[in-house]
Short mmCIF file of C-alpha atoms and ligand atoms in Angstrom, two decimals:
data_model
loop_
_atom_site.label_atom_id
_atom_site.label_comp_id
_atom_site.label_asym_id
_atom_site.label_seq_id
_atom_site.Cartn_x
_atom_site.Cartn_y
_atom_site.Cartn_z
CA MET A 1 95.35 116.52 121.94
CA SER A 2 95.67 119.96 120.33
CA ASN A 3 95.29 121.65 123.77
CA ASN A 4 98.30 119.80 124.92
CA LYS A 5 101.82 120.42 123.68
CA PRO A 6 104.64 117.88 123.80
CA MET A 7 106.73 120.53 125.55
CA ASN A 8 104.31 120.64 128.48
CA VAL A 9 104.69 116.90 128.90
CA PHE A 10 108.50 117.14 128.74
CA ARG A 11 108.61 119.99 131.25
CA ALA A 12 106.55 118.06 133.75
CA LYS A 13 108.70 114.97 133.35
CA ALA A 14 111.95 116.92 133.51
CA LYS A 15 110.85 118.39 136.82
CA HIS A 16 109.78 115.03 138.16
CA TRP A 17 112.99 113.29 137.09
CA ASN A 18 115.21 116.24 137.84
CA LEU A 19 116.80 115.98 134.39
CA ALA A 20 117.31 118.48 131.58
CA VAL A 21 114.98 117.85 128.64
CA ASP A 22 117.88 117.96 126.20
CA SER A 23 120.05 115.47 128.11
CA ALA A 24 120.74 111.95 126.86
CA GLU A 25 119.50 110.68 130.24
CA PHE A 26 116.14 112.33 129.68
CA ALA A 27 115.78 110.62 126.30
CA MET A 28 116.70 107.31 127.92
CA ARG A 29 114.07 107.78 130.63
CA LEU A 30 111.47 108.46 127.95
CA ASP A 31 112.52 105.23 126.25
CA GLN A 32 112.27 103.30 129.50
CA GLU A 33 108.66 104.26 129.95
CA ASP A 34 107.76 103.87 126.26
CA PRO A 35 105.08 101.15 126.00
CA PHE A 36 106.12 100.55 122.37
CA GLY A 37 109.84 100.29 123.09
CA THR A 38 110.00 96.55 122.46
CA TYR A 39 108.44 96.81 118.98
CA ARG A 40 111.81 98.06 117.77
CA HIS A 41 113.19 94.55 118.15
CA GLN A 42 110.76 93.24 115.54
CA PHE A 43 112.59 95.20 112.82
CA ILE A 44 116.03 94.94 111.23
CA PHE A 45 118.12 98.06 111.62
CA PRO A 46 120.80 98.33 108.91
CA LYS A 47 124.35 98.26 110.17
CA LYS A 48 126.37 101.37 109.53
CA SER A 49 129.13 99.21 108.04
CA ASP A 50 126.72 97.96 105.35
CA LEU A 51 125.56 101.39 104.25
CA PRO A 52 126.98 103.30 101.31
CA TYR A 53 128.73 106.61 102.02
CA VAL A 54 129.55 105.71 105.63
CA ASP A 55 133.01 106.76 106.72
CA LYS A 56 134.32 103.43 108.05
CA LYS A 57 137.06 105.18 110.01
CA ARG A 58 134.42 106.58 112.32
CA LEU A 59 132.99 103.18 113.27
CA PHE A 60 133.67 101.74 116.70
CA ASP A 61 132.63 98.29 115.60
CA ASP A 62 131.14 96.63 112.53
CA ASN A 63 127.83 95.93 114.21
CA GLU A 64 126.89 99.49 115.04
CA GLU A 65 123.29 100.12 114.10
CA ALA A 66 122.51 102.92 111.68
CA LEU A 67 120.48 105.84 112.93
CA TYR A 68 117.45 105.23 110.74
CA LEU A 69 115.00 108.13 110.48
CA CYS A 70 113.77 107.52 106.94
CA GLY A 71 110.46 105.69 107.34
CA GLN A 72 108.77 108.40 105.25
CA SER A 73 110.65 106.96 102.29
CA LEU A 74 111.17 103.26 102.95
CA GLY A 75 110.27 101.58 106.23
CA LEU A 76 112.52 99.02 107.91
CA GLU A 77 112.30 95.31 107.19
CA PRO A 78 110.32 93.34 109.78
CA LYS A 79 112.34 90.39 111.06
CA THR A 80 109.63 87.92 110.03
CA CYS A 81 109.60 89.12 106.42
CA LYS A 82 112.25 86.69 105.16
CA LYS A 83 110.51 83.77 106.84
CA ASN A 84 107.19 84.70 105.20
CA VAL A 85 108.79 84.97 101.77
CA LYS A 86 110.63 81.68 102.23
CA GLU A 87 107.34 80.01 103.17
CA VAL A 88 105.72 81.29 99.99
CA LEU A 89 108.60 79.99 97.87
CA LYS A 90 108.56 76.69 99.73
CA ASN A 91 104.85 76.33 99.07
CA TRP A 92 105.35 77.05 95.38
CA GLY A 93 108.25 74.59 95.22
CA GLU A 94 106.30 71.87 96.99
CA LYS A 95 102.95 72.30 95.31
CA GLY A 96 103.57 73.94 91.96
CA VAL A 97 100.29 75.16 90.49
CA HIS A 98 98.41 73.86 93.53
CA SER A 99 100.06 76.64 95.55
CA HIS A 100 97.37 78.88 94.05
CA PHE A 101 94.76 77.49 96.45
CA HIS A 102 96.64 75.35 98.97
CA GLY A 103 99.24 75.67 101.65
CA TYR A 104 100.83 78.79 103.10
CA MET A 105 99.24 82.03 101.85
CA PRO A 106 97.69 80.44 98.77
CA ALA A 107 98.65 82.72 95.90
CA ALA A 108 95.16 83.33 94.51
CA LEU A 109 93.86 84.34 97.93
CA SER A 110 97.03 85.93 99.27
CA ASP A 111 95.65 89.48 99.40
CA LEU A 112 92.53 88.67 101.37
CA VAL A 113 93.92 88.55 104.92
CA PRO A 114 96.22 91.57 104.50
CA LYS A 115 93.39 93.55 102.96
CA THR A 116 91.24 92.98 106.04
CA LEU A 117 94.05 94.21 108.30
CA MET A 118 94.62 97.13 105.97
CA ALA A 119 90.95 98.13 106.12
CA ARG A 120 91.35 98.61 109.87
CA ILE A 121 94.34 100.90 109.31
CA VAL A 122 92.51 103.16 106.86
CA GLY A 123 89.17 103.18 108.70
CA ALA A 124 87.21 101.37 106.01
CA LYS A 125 85.18 98.21 105.55
CA PRO A 126 87.19 95.31 104.09
CA ASN A 127 85.02 95.36 100.99
CA GLU A 128 86.01 98.95 100.31
CA VAL A 129 89.70 98.06 100.15
CA ALA A 130 91.71 96.15 97.55
CA LEU A 131 95.42 95.38 97.44
CA MET A 132 96.85 95.56 93.94
CA ASN A 133 99.55 97.06 91.71
CA ALA A 134 101.45 100.10 92.97
CA LEU A 135 100.40 103.62 93.82
CA THR A 136 100.85 105.42 90.50
CA VAL A 137 99.13 102.65 88.55
CA ASN A 138 96.27 102.71 91.01
CA LEU A 139 95.85 106.46 90.77
CA HIS A 140 95.51 106.09 87.03
CA LEU A 141 93.03 103.25 87.37
CA LEU A 142 90.90 105.13 89.86
CA LEU A 143 90.95 108.29 87.79
CA SER A 144 89.92 106.30 84.74
CA THR A 145 86.73 105.65 86.68
CA PHE A 146 86.29 108.89 88.59
CA TYR A 147 87.66 111.48 86.19
CA ARG A 148 85.03 111.62 83.50
CA PRO A 149 85.19 115.22 82.35
CA SER A 150 82.22 116.97 80.80
CA GLN A 151 82.20 120.28 79.03
CA ARG A 152 81.28 122.03 82.26
CA ARG A 153 83.09 119.86 84.81
CA HIS A 154 86.52 119.08 83.47
CA LYS A 155 89.01 120.33 86.04
CA ILE A 156 91.21 118.49 88.52
CA ILE A 157 92.47 120.14 91.68
CA ILE A 158 95.87 119.15 93.07
CA GLU A 159 98.38 120.92 95.29
CA GLU A 160 101.20 122.84 93.63
CA HIS A 161 104.46 120.92 93.97
CA ALA A 162 102.63 117.66 94.52
CA PHE A 163 104.83 114.56 94.33
CA SER A 164 105.97 114.36 90.74
CA SER A 165 104.20 111.10 89.99
CA ASP A 166 100.86 112.46 91.18
CA MET A 167 101.36 115.54 89.05
CA PHE A 168 102.21 113.38 86.03
CA VAL A 169 99.11 111.29 86.66
CA VAL A 170 96.69 114.20 86.73
CA LYS A 171 98.28 116.03 83.81
CA SER A 172 98.39 112.92 81.66
CA GLN A 173 94.81 112.02 82.59
CA ILE A 174 93.71 115.46 81.47
CA ARG A 175 95.59 115.08 78.18
CA PHE A 176 94.26 111.56 77.79
CA HIS A 177 90.79 113.06 77.60
CA GLY A 178 91.89 115.46 74.88
CA LEU A 179 92.09 118.40 77.29
CA SER A 180 94.93 120.62 78.36
CA PRO A 181 96.36 121.06 81.88
CA ASP A 182 96.50 124.79 81.06
CA ASN A 183 92.71 124.88 81.18
CA SER A 184 91.81 121.88 83.26
CA LEU A 185 94.31 121.77 86.11
CA ILE A 186 93.93 123.89 89.22
CA MET A 187 96.91 123.99 91.53
CA LEU A 188 96.44 124.80 95.19
CA LYS A 189 99.09 127.31 96.07
CA THR A 190 100.75 128.43 99.25
CA ARG A 191 100.91 132.15 99.92
CA PRO A 192 104.11 133.96 98.96
CA GLY A 193 106.82 133.30 101.52
CA GLU A 194 104.84 130.46 103.13
CA HIS A 195 105.37 126.71 102.90
CA LEU A 196 102.05 125.33 104.05
CA LEU A 197 98.66 125.19 102.41
CA ARG A 198 96.06 127.21 104.24
CA GLU A 199 92.73 125.51 104.65
CA GLU A 200 90.82 128.73 104.03
CA ASP A 201 92.65 129.15 100.70
CA ILE A 202 91.74 125.61 99.62
CA LEU A 203 88.13 126.22 100.61
CA GLU A 204 88.12 129.42 98.63
CA VAL A 205 89.35 127.62 95.51
CA ILE A 206 86.68 124.97 95.98
CA GLU A 207 84.02 127.63 96.39
CA LYS A 208 85.14 129.71 93.42
CA GLU A 209 86.04 127.00 90.94
CA GLY A 210 83.94 124.11 92.27
CA ASP A 211 81.28 124.11 89.57
CA ASN A 212 83.91 123.29 86.94
CA VAL A 213 85.83 120.75 88.96
CA MET A 214 85.39 117.02 88.43
CA VAL A 215 87.99 115.64 90.88
CA ALA A 216 89.99 117.00 93.81
CA MET A 217 93.15 114.93 94.40
CA LEU A 218 94.27 115.72 97.93
CA PRO A 219 97.29 114.52 99.83
CA ALA A 220 96.41 113.53 103.40
CA VAL A 221 100.01 114.18 104.44
CA GLN A 222 101.96 116.30 101.96
CA TYR A 223 105.23 114.54 101.08
CA TYR A 224 107.48 117.62 101.11
CA THR A 225 106.24 119.56 104.11
CA GLY A 226 104.71 116.76 106.19
CA GLN A 227 101.52 118.83 106.52
CA LEU A 228 98.43 116.81 107.44
CA LEU A 229 95.29 118.27 105.90
CA ASN A 230 91.83 118.09 107.42
CA VAL A 231 90.58 115.69 104.78
CA GLN A 232 87.14 115.38 106.31
CA ARG A 233 86.43 119.10 106.22
CA LEU A 234 87.83 119.56 102.71
CA THR A 235 85.95 116.53 101.41
CA LYS A 236 82.67 117.86 102.74
CA ALA A 237 83.21 121.26 101.15
CA ALA A 238 84.25 119.73 97.82
CA GLN A 239 81.38 117.26 97.71
CA ASN A 240 78.93 120.07 98.46
CA LYS A 241 80.07 121.54 95.17
CA GLY A 242 79.63 118.21 93.38
CA ILE A 243 83.34 117.40 93.29
CA VAL A 244 84.59 113.82 93.57
CA VAL A 245 87.35 113.56 96.19
CA GLY A 246 90.36 111.25 95.86
CA VAL A 247 93.09 111.09 98.49
CA ASP A 248 96.71 110.04 98.16
CA LEU A 249 97.57 108.37 101.44
CA ALA A 250 101.22 107.55 100.61
CA HIS A 251 102.58 109.57 103.52
CA ALA A 252 99.62 109.07 105.83
CA VAL A 253 99.05 105.34 105.94
CA GLY A 254 100.57 103.80 109.07
CA ASN A 255 101.63 107.31 110.06
CA VAL A 256 98.44 109.05 111.18
CA PRO A 257 95.00 107.71 112.09
CA ILE A 258 92.87 107.49 108.96
CA TYR A 259 89.08 107.24 108.86
CA LEU A 260 88.14 107.01 105.20
CA ASP A 261 84.53 106.04 105.89
CA LYS A 262 84.06 108.84 108.40
CA TRP A 263 85.78 111.30 106.10
CA ASN A 264 83.47 110.01 103.36
CA VAL A 265 86.04 110.39 100.58
CA ASP A 266 85.13 108.88 97.24
CA PHE A 267 88.37 107.02 96.59
CA ALA A 268 91.92 106.77 97.88
CA ALA A 269 95.20 105.06 97.01
CA TRP A 270 98.45 104.45 98.85
CA CYS A 271 101.73 102.61 98.82
CA THR A 272 102.73 100.34 101.69
CA TYR A 273 106.50 100.57 101.70
CA LYS A 274 106.85 103.72 103.80
CA TYR A 275 105.41 103.56 107.32
CA LEU A 276 103.88 100.16 106.58
CA CYS A 277 107.26 98.52 105.87
CA SER A 278 106.27 96.17 103.04
CA GLY A 279 109.57 96.59 101.16
CA ALA A 280 110.44 98.62 98.07
CA GLY A 281 107.86 98.21 95.33
CA GLY A 282 105.43 96.69 97.85
CA ILE A 283 101.83 96.06 96.92
CA GLY A 284 99.61 99.16 96.71
CA GLY A 285 96.20 99.73 98.29
CA ILE A 286 92.98 101.34 97.09
CA TYR A 287 89.76 102.42 98.74
CA VAL A 288 86.52 102.88 96.87
CA ASN A 289 83.58 104.20 98.86
CA GLU A 290 80.95 101.47 98.99
CA GLN A 291 78.30 103.75 97.46
CA TYR A 292 80.00 103.04 94.10
CA THR A 293 80.16 99.27 94.37
CA GLU A 294 77.05 98.45 96.38
CA ASN A 295 74.85 95.58 95.22
CA GLY A 296 77.79 93.90 93.56
CA GLY A 297 78.37 96.90 91.31
CA SER A 298 77.51 96.61 87.71
CA ALA A 299 79.25 94.96 84.79
CA THR A 300 79.10 98.27 82.98
CA PHE A 301 80.41 100.48 85.79
CA PRO A 302 82.92 102.72 83.99
CA MET A 303 86.21 101.13 84.86
CA LEU A 304 89.13 99.29 83.34
CA GLN A 305 88.55 95.61 83.95
CA GLY A 306 90.61 92.45 84.21
CA TRP A 307 89.91 88.84 85.11
CA TRP A 308 91.00 89.23 88.73
CA GLY A 309 88.28 91.81 89.29
CA ASN A 310 85.74 89.19 88.27
CA SER A 311 83.78 87.43 91.01
CA ILE A 312 85.62 84.43 92.44
CA LYS A 313 82.49 82.41 91.77
CA THR A 314 82.68 82.79 88.01
CA LYS A 315 86.30 83.80 87.44
CA PHE A 316 87.38 80.42 86.14
CA LEU A 317 84.39 79.92 83.88
CA MET A 318 86.30 82.16 81.45
CA LYS A 319 83.19 83.95 80.24
CA ASP A 320 83.25 86.92 77.87
CA ASP A 321 81.21 89.12 80.18
CA PHE A 322 82.60 90.65 83.35
CA ASP A 323 80.90 89.57 86.57
CA PRO A 324 82.22 92.02 89.18
CA SER A 325 83.65 90.98 92.53
CA ILE A 326 82.13 92.49 95.62
CA GLY A 327 83.43 95.94 96.53
CA ALA A 328 86.80 97.43 95.64
CA ASP A 329 88.11 94.03 94.57
CA MET A 330 86.31 94.55 91.28
CA PHE A 331 89.12 96.99 90.42
CA LYS A 332 91.77 94.27 90.52
CA LEU A 333 93.18 93.38 87.13
CA SER A 334 95.77 90.64 87.51
CA ASN A 335 96.39 87.75 89.87
CA PRO A 336 98.13 88.81 93.09
CA SER A 337 101.75 88.21 94.04
CA PRO A 338 101.93 86.03 97.17
CA VAL A 339 105.50 87.23 97.73
CA LEU A 340 104.43 90.87 97.95
CA ASN A 341 101.47 90.01 100.13
CA ALA A 342 103.64 87.88 102.42
CA MET A 343 106.05 90.79 102.79
CA LEU A 344 103.22 93.14 103.67
CA MET A 345 101.78 90.60 106.14
CA ALA A 346 105.02 90.64 108.12
CA SER A 347 104.48 94.29 108.89
CA LEU A 348 100.70 94.19 109.25
CA ASP A 349 101.12 91.44 111.83
CA ILE A 350 103.18 93.88 113.89
CA TYR A 351 100.79 96.79 113.39
CA ASN A 352 97.95 94.47 114.34
CA GLN A 353 99.48 94.03 117.81
CA THR A 354 98.57 97.67 118.37
CA SER A 355 96.94 100.40 116.28
CA VAL A 356 97.93 103.62 114.57
CA GLU A 357 95.69 105.42 117.09
CA GLU A 358 97.69 104.00 119.99
CA LEU A 359 100.95 104.76 118.23
CA LYS A 360 99.80 108.34 117.71
CA GLU A 361 100.34 108.92 121.43
CA LYS A 362 103.99 108.04 121.04
CA GLN A 363 104.32 109.87 117.73
CA PHE A 364 103.02 113.04 119.38
CA LEU A 365 105.89 112.87 121.88
CA LEU A 366 108.60 111.49 119.59
CA THR A 367 108.17 114.10 116.86
CA GLY A 368 107.56 116.69 119.55
CA TYR A 369 110.91 115.75 121.08
CA LEU A 370 112.63 116.14 117.72
CA GLU A 371 110.99 119.53 117.32
CA TYR A 372 111.99 120.62 120.81
CA MET A 373 115.59 119.50 120.37
CA ILE A 374 115.97 121.18 116.99
CA LYS A 375 114.45 124.41 118.19
CA SER A 376 116.67 124.57 121.22
CA TYR A 377 119.90 123.52 119.49
CA PHE A 378 119.47 125.50 116.28
CA PRO A 379 117.23 128.48 116.97
CA ARG A 380 115.97 130.08 113.83
CA LYS A 381 117.85 133.24 113.04
CA ARG A 382 117.84 133.22 109.28
CA THR A 383 115.41 132.17 106.64
CA SER A 384 116.14 130.10 103.56
CA LYS A 385 116.26 133.33 101.61
CA THR A 386 119.32 134.55 103.46
CA ARG A 387 121.33 131.42 102.98
CA HIS A 388 123.23 132.26 99.82
CA PRO A 389 126.98 131.94 100.37
CA SER A 390 127.56 135.39 99.00
CA ASN A 391 125.06 136.88 101.41
CA ASP A 392 126.85 138.61 104.26
CA ASN A 393 124.09 137.74 106.68
CA ASN A 394 124.80 134.07 106.21
CA ASN A 395 127.88 133.95 108.28
CA LEU A 396 128.72 131.09 110.53
CA SER A 397 130.93 133.23 112.68
CA GLY A 398 127.65 134.51 114.11
CA GLY A 399 127.05 131.04 115.60
CA MET A 400 125.39 127.82 114.61
CA PRO A 401 123.53 127.54 111.33
CA SER A 402 119.83 127.76 112.02
CA VAL A 403 117.15 125.25 111.21
CA GLU A 404 113.62 126.13 110.19
CA ILE A 405 110.95 123.48 110.67
CA ILE A 406 108.37 123.97 107.93
CA THR A 407 106.08 121.16 109.09
CA PRO A 408 103.14 122.50 111.13
CA ALA A 409 103.87 123.01 114.82
CA ASP A 410 100.36 121.81 115.67
CA PRO A 411 100.63 118.05 116.39
CA ASP A 412 97.15 117.61 114.91
CA GLN A 413 98.43 118.82 111.56
CA ARG A 414 101.35 116.47 111.15
CA GLY A 415 102.51 112.90 111.50
CA ALA A 416 105.99 111.60 112.28
CA GLN A 417 107.90 113.61 109.68
CA LEU A 418 109.51 116.99 110.18
CA SER A 419 110.81 118.87 107.13
CA LEU A 420 113.82 120.99 107.88
CA ILE A 421 115.34 123.91 106.01
CA PHE A 422 118.88 124.85 106.99
CA SER A 423 120.44 128.27 106.76
CA VAL A 424 123.29 126.53 104.93
CA PRO A 425 123.20 124.35 101.77
CA LEU A 426 121.56 121.02 102.19
CA THR A 427 123.66 118.52 100.30
CA PRO A 428 126.88 118.81 102.31
CA VAL A 429 124.91 118.41 105.52
CA GLN A 430 123.34 115.26 104.13
CA GLU A 431 126.77 113.96 103.09
CA GLU A 432 128.11 114.46 106.59
CA LEU A 433 125.12 112.74 108.12
CA GLN A 434 125.59 109.81 105.76
CA LYS A 435 129.25 109.50 106.69
CA ARG A 436 128.10 109.07 110.28
CA GLY A 437 125.53 106.39 109.41
CA VAL A 438 122.47 108.62 109.75
CA VAL A 439 119.70 107.80 107.29
CA CYS A 440 117.18 110.51 106.42
CA ASP A 441 116.57 112.12 103.05
CA ILE A 442 116.62 115.40 101.22
CA ARG A 443 114.17 116.80 98.71
CA MET A 444 115.08 119.59 96.39
CA PRO A 445 114.95 122.46 96.44
CA SER A 446 115.58 122.85 100.15
CA VAL A 447 114.23 120.27 102.55
CA MET A 448 115.63 117.52 104.72
CA ARG A 449 112.94 115.08 105.81
CA VAL A 450 113.41 113.36 109.15
CA ALA A 451 110.84 110.91 110.48
CA PRO A 452 111.16 109.21 113.85
CA VAL A 453 108.72 106.34 113.34
CA PRO A 454 106.97 105.41 116.59
CA ILE A 455 106.85 101.69 115.94
CA TYR A 456 110.64 101.35 115.77
CA ASN A 457 112.39 104.62 116.63
CA SER A 458 113.32 105.73 120.12
CA PHE A 459 113.76 109.03 121.91
CA THR A 460 117.46 108.19 122.08
CA ASP A 461 117.50 108.02 118.26
CA VAL A 462 116.15 111.56 118.19
CA HIS A 463 118.67 112.74 120.75
CA LYS A 464 121.52 111.15 118.77
CA PHE A 465 120.34 112.73 115.53
CA VAL A 466 120.33 116.22 116.96
CA SER A 467 123.70 115.68 118.68
CA ILE A 468 125.25 114.53 115.40
CA LEU A 469 123.76 117.45 113.49
CA TYR A 470 125.20 119.75 116.12
CA GLU A 471 128.60 118.11 115.77
CA ILE A 472 128.42 118.58 111.99
CA PHE A 473 127.44 122.21 112.24
CA GLU A 474 130.17 122.79 114.78
CA GLY A 475 132.98 121.38 112.65
CA PHE A 476 135.19 124.02 111.08
CA ASP A 477 136.02 121.91 108.01
CA ILE A 478 132.41 121.33 107.39
CA GLU A 479 131.72 124.99 107.79
CA LYS A 480 134.00 125.67 104.85
CA ARG A 481 132.38 122.99 102.77
CA LEU A 482 128.92 124.24 103.55
CA TYR A 483 129.75 127.27 101.48
CA ASP A 484 130.65 125.17 98.47
CA ASN A 485 127.17 125.56 97.21
CA CYS A 486 126.28 122.75 94.86
CA GLY A 487 123.75 124.53 92.73
CA GLU A 488 121.02 124.33 95.36
CA GLU A 489 120.46 128.06 95.28
CA ASP A 490 119.68 127.90 91.60
CA LEU A 491 117.32 125.04 92.21
CA PHE A 492 115.60 126.96 94.95
CA THR A 493 114.97 129.95 92.74
CA GLU A 494 114.04 127.81 89.77
CA TRP A 495 111.55 125.70 91.68
CA HIS A 496 109.11 128.44 92.28
CA GLY A 497 108.63 128.76 88.56
CA ASP A 498 108.72 125.05 87.73
CA ASP A 499 106.21 122.70 89.27
CA ASN A 500 107.84 119.56 87.99
CA LEU A 501 111.31 120.02 89.33
CA SER A 502 112.37 116.88 91.10
CA MET A 503 115.46 115.68 92.83
CA SER A 504 117.02 114.40 89.67
CA SER A 505 116.94 117.62 87.72
CA SER A 506 120.39 118.67 88.80
CA ASN A 507 121.93 115.28 89.15
CA SER A 508 120.32 112.76 86.89
CA SER A 509 123.05 112.89 84.32
CA ALA A 510 125.50 111.75 86.96
CA CYS A 511 123.62 108.57 87.63
CA PRO A 512 123.32 105.62 85.26
CA SER A 513 120.11 103.72 84.79
CA PRO A 514 118.83 101.83 87.84
CA THR A 515 119.56 98.47 86.23
CA THR A 516 123.28 99.11 86.10
CA VAL A 517 123.70 101.29 89.11
CA SER A 518 126.24 100.44 91.80
CA ASP A 519 127.14 102.34 94.94
CA SER A 520 130.31 103.66 93.40
CA ASP A 521 128.54 104.64 90.19
CA CYS A 522 126.31 106.82 92.23
CA ASP A 523 128.83 108.43 94.52
CA SER A 524 128.53 111.59 92.52
CA PHE A 525 124.82 111.46 93.15
CA ASN A 526 125.50 112.23 96.81
CA GLY A 527 123.44 109.39 98.10
CA SER A 528 120.32 111.00 96.84
CA LEU A 529 119.07 107.80 95.25
CA ASN A 530 116.80 107.88 98.21
CA VAL A 531 114.08 109.65 96.29
CA LEU A 532 110.66 108.28 97.20
C1 PLP B 601 102.97 111.10 97.35
C2 PLP B 601 103.48 110.01 96.45
N1 PLP B 601 102.81 109.73 95.33
C3 PLP B 601 103.25 108.78 94.47
C4 PLP B 601 104.39 108.05 94.74
C5 PLP B 601 104.84 107.02 93.75
O1 PLP B 601 104.66 105.74 94.26
P1 PLP B 601 104.87 104.43 93.35
O2 PLP B 601 106.25 104.46 92.85
O3 PLP B 601 104.63 103.32 94.32
O4 PLP B 601 103.87 104.48 92.25
C6 PLP B 601 105.11 108.31 95.90
C7 PLP B 601 106.34 107.56 96.22
O5 PLP B 601 107.03 107.81 97.16
C8 PLP B 601 104.64 109.32 96.79
O6 PLP B 601 105.30 109.62 97.90
#
């Protein structure tokens, strides 16, 4: 696919259809020939009128669908999800404790079918996958097995500016072993002035530092930039140096084809609420390479254990000694939630009608279309460094604000998401998008993440997004507001010296605790509750 570019496909079609690539008609024609077009109808699109921050005066009618491009944060609800959950509750109501082993998705076994479907999505054998807990908990559990520092090998590698939770996990694991992140954490850095990790730089770190490294924690798709790493190549290089490789698949699963067995990683963990649409707080997934659990594992395998990791055959004998389940299931601690598994099943049933490989064909075009439209509507004239309001170069009278796409241009190095940096401050742009019922998200210090998700987004969605952004950039009032910098510049500068800066650092005081939060409470938070 790398020899081909989406633009070449669009050019050929434009000629054939006698339409301009950037016309609404062209987007509609792409939708008409989209083999996945009908999948959209299996999901619930929020109505603009139900969303916070929408300017109701702009609505033509109450049923207008939101322009949802935020699957990198929280995927849309499958229409069958409510039915599945209701069935679980009905089963519980009708059978009480017998719902553990009888009826619809028996609670005690509720993870087994979804785990088999999940194994297909991550390119693993079912026995190498378990569904349990949530991502951060699972990273800790897996590291409690795989991060066993010795005097010589005590370091963990992670990318600089990793998602905060991953950073907290590795730093706290290091401290948990009585070590210090100052000595035992290696951060993979981008080169000055660049946004993306270079493979040769990662390989160099592995080569230089490898003998002291215990674990490399790699993102498959980096949450901020959308960069897809070549996990197979990096894993091979790391393992050659005796490093154990763990992969965070949060932004990769359901987004890009994953082949954990082929890549031969040691372990992996992911959440399911992004591209896999299992709902906020959905059940997490883990992969443990079968080499670690072969032959039923061992009761003394270094791991934190609980009764649900015990073999089903002896689980209810309530013995004092752990008898491990087969494969990754031995890592389970507690009994599974049938509600969470039923929610995940709703989405896996849809993904099972096709495959992430097949969807990749559409994703290549859909994200390529977004890239093409952005590049042609907002050609890059300025960089993020020239965007300070006091900077004379940053002057709208010179034309449209520009947009830099920091996600790799190579379709083989990205999934659905594009990360955008504007030549004007981010927050007011996001506010204007929200007023118009557009859902995407921003990440401080400077990125807007937009993900057209192939299973439910259309080419028309992409066209609408770019048209709305154009309208926003065009508006004179907005132009004035764009200069009311809201502290972003400070954040931008600060970030490069502070690896833990997250969204909330500038705004958290404005927002009450999640248990008491209401839409109006958080108005001052600029809609940035959308933080995953
Ligand atoms: C890369 C990454 N790691 C960790 C997390 C935290 O996930 P959870 O809250 O499910 O533990 C997220 C959430 O979005 C994420 O994107």
